[in-house]
Coordinates of C-alpha atoms in Angstrom, one line a residue:
M1 CA 76.2 94.0 83.4
N2 CA 71.8 93.1 84.3
G3 CA 69.7 93.5 86.8
L4 CA 67.7 91.1 88.5
T5 CA 64.4 90.0 88.5
V6 CA 63.0 87.5 92.1
G7 CA 59.7 85.7 90.8
V8 CA 57.9 84.6 94.0
R9 CA 54.8 81.5 93.5
A10 CA 53.6 79.0 95.5
F11 CA 52.9 75.4 94.5
P12 CA 51.7 72.3 96.5
A13 CA 54.8 71.8 98.1
G14 CA 55.9 74.8 98.8
T15 CA 57.4 78.4 96.9
V16 CA 59.6 78.6 93.9
L17 CA 61.9 81.4 93.8
E18 CA 62.8 82.8 89.4
V19 CA 65.8 84.1 89.4
A20 CA 66.5 86.1 86.4
G21 CA 69.4 88.0 86.2
D22 CA 72.9 88.5 87.7
L23 CA 73.5 87.9 90.7
D24 CA 76.1 89.9 92.3
F25 CA 76.8 92.3 95.2
A26 CA 75.1 95.3 93.1
T27 CA 71.8 93.4 93.0
A28 CA 71.9 91.1 95.7
G29 CA 69.5 93.2 97.8
G30 CA 66.3 92.4 95.5
F31 CA 67.5 88.5 96.6
H32 CA 67.7 89.3 100.2
D33 CA 64.7 91.5 100.6
V34 CA 62.0 88.4 98.9
L35 CA 63.3 86.2 102.0
P36 CA 61.4 87.4 105.0
R37 CA 58.5 87.8 103.1
L38 CA 58.5 83.8 102.1
V39 CA 55.9 81.8 103.8
L40 CA 57.3 78.3 104.3
R41 CA 55.6 75.8 106.9
P42 CA 57.7 72.6 107.9
G43 CA 58.1 70.0 105.3
Q44 CA 58.0 72.0 102.9
R45 CA 60.3 72.4 100.0
L46 CA 61.3 76.0 99.0
V47 CA 63.3 75.5 95.3
I48 CA 65.3 78.0 93.5
D49 CA 64.8 78.6 90.0
L50 CA 67.8 79.8 88.3
S51 CA 67.1 78.8 85.2
G52 CA 67.1 82.8 84.2
L53 CA 70.6 83.2 85.9
T54 CA 72.7 83.9 83.5
F55 CA 75.8 85.9 86.2
C56 CA 76.3 84.7 89.7
D57 CA 79.1 86.0 91.8
S58 CA 80.4 85.2 96.2
T59 CA 77.5 87.0 97.0
G60 CA 75.5 85.4 94.8
I61 CA 76.6 82.1 96.2
T62 CA 76.4 83.9 100.2
A63 CA 72.6 84.9 99.1
F64 CA 71.8 80.9 98.6
L65 CA 73.2 80.5 101.6
A66 CA 71.0 82.8 103.7
A67 CA 67.6 81.4 101.3
R68 CA 68.9 78.2 102.9
N69 CA 69.1 79.4 106.4
V70 CA 65.5 80.7 105.3
A71 CA 63.8 77.4 104.4
L72 CA 65.8 75.4 107.4
D73 CA 64.8 78.0 110.2
A74 CA 61.5 77.3 108.4
G75 CA 61.6 73.7 109.3
A76 CA 61.9 73.4 105.1
D77 CA 64.4 71.5 102.8
V78 CA 65.8 73.8 99.7
V79 CA 67.1 72.8 96.8
L80 CA 68.2 74.5 93.7
A81 CA 67.1 73.8 89.1
A82 CA 68.5 74.6 86.1
V83 CA 72.3 75.9 87.6
P84 CA 74.0 77.6 85.1
A85 CA 77.4 75.4 84.4
P86 CA 79.6 77.9 85.6
T87 CA 77.7 78.1 88.9
L88 CA 77.4 75.2 89.0
R89 CA 81.6 74.9 88.6
V90 CA 82.0 77.6 92.2
L91 CA 79.3 75.4 93.8
G92 CA 81.4 72.6 93.3
I93 CA 84.9 73.6 93.5
I94 CA 83.4 74.9 97.5
G95 CA 81.6 72.1 98.0
L96 CA 77.9 73.6 98.6
D97 CA 76.7 71.4 95.6
Q98 CA 76.8 69.0 98.5
V99 CA 74.7 71.3 101.4
L100 CA 72.9 72.8 98.8
P101 CA 71.4 69.4 96.2
V102 CA 70.3 70.4 92.4
H103 CA 68.1 69.3 90.2
P104 CA 68.4 69.2 86.4
D105 CA 65.9 72.2 86.3
A106 CA 62.0 72.6 88.1
A107 CA 60.0 69.7 87.1
A108 CA 63.0 67.6 88.9
A109 CA 62.9 69.3 91.4
G110 CA 59.2 68.6 92.1
V111 CA 57.4 71.8 90.9
P112 CA 54.7 71.4 88.7
A113 CA 54.6 73.4 85.7
A114 CA 53.6 77.3 85.5
P115 CA 49.9 78.2 84.3
A116 CA 50.3 79.4 81.0
P117 CA 49.6 83.5 80.5
G118 CA 46.0 84.0 80.1
P119 CA 42.8 86.6 80.0
P120 CA 41.4 86.6 82.8
V121 CA 38.8 84.4 83.6
R122 CA 35.6 85.8 86.7
E123 CA 34.9 82.9 88.9
T124 CA 30.8 83.6 88.3
D125 CA 31.3 82.3 84.1
P126 CA 31.4 78.7 82.8
P127 CA 34.4 76.7 83.0
G128 CA 37.1 76.9 80.6
A129 CA 34.8 80.7 79.3
V130 CA 37.2 83.0 78.8
A131 CA 36.5 86.8 79.7
R132 CA 36.7 89.2 77.0
T133 CA 37.3 93.4 77.0
A134 CA 35.7 95.8 75.5
P135 CA 38.3 97.0 71.9
E136 CA 39.7 100.4 72.3
T137 CA 38.6 103.1 70.5

């Protein structure tokens, strides 16, 4: 059994939920805890990126519907991205692939790549300058 992590990041057209690990009865509470804090505006998109999803049971499917309801209440739409094959099969069997549009990956859903992690840059530095820290002693 894997834990669940749900990352949230904004992009110009909306918000991405990056789901990793198992989304099941034991972990779905963590997914639901994030939903009330989402900031979505009319016309925006909520992208649920499942590229890190390792398992999803019926509770996870219900969590997707809860996210859809949050998006619809805000006047936004919702799509799934990078849905693993077993989960995609279940969505197809129960017809949710007709309700929750599916994209092969987050980029196809309109999400630009996340900025590469790196050292912080101070606002007073010229463009391209990298903040340096003193070596540890």
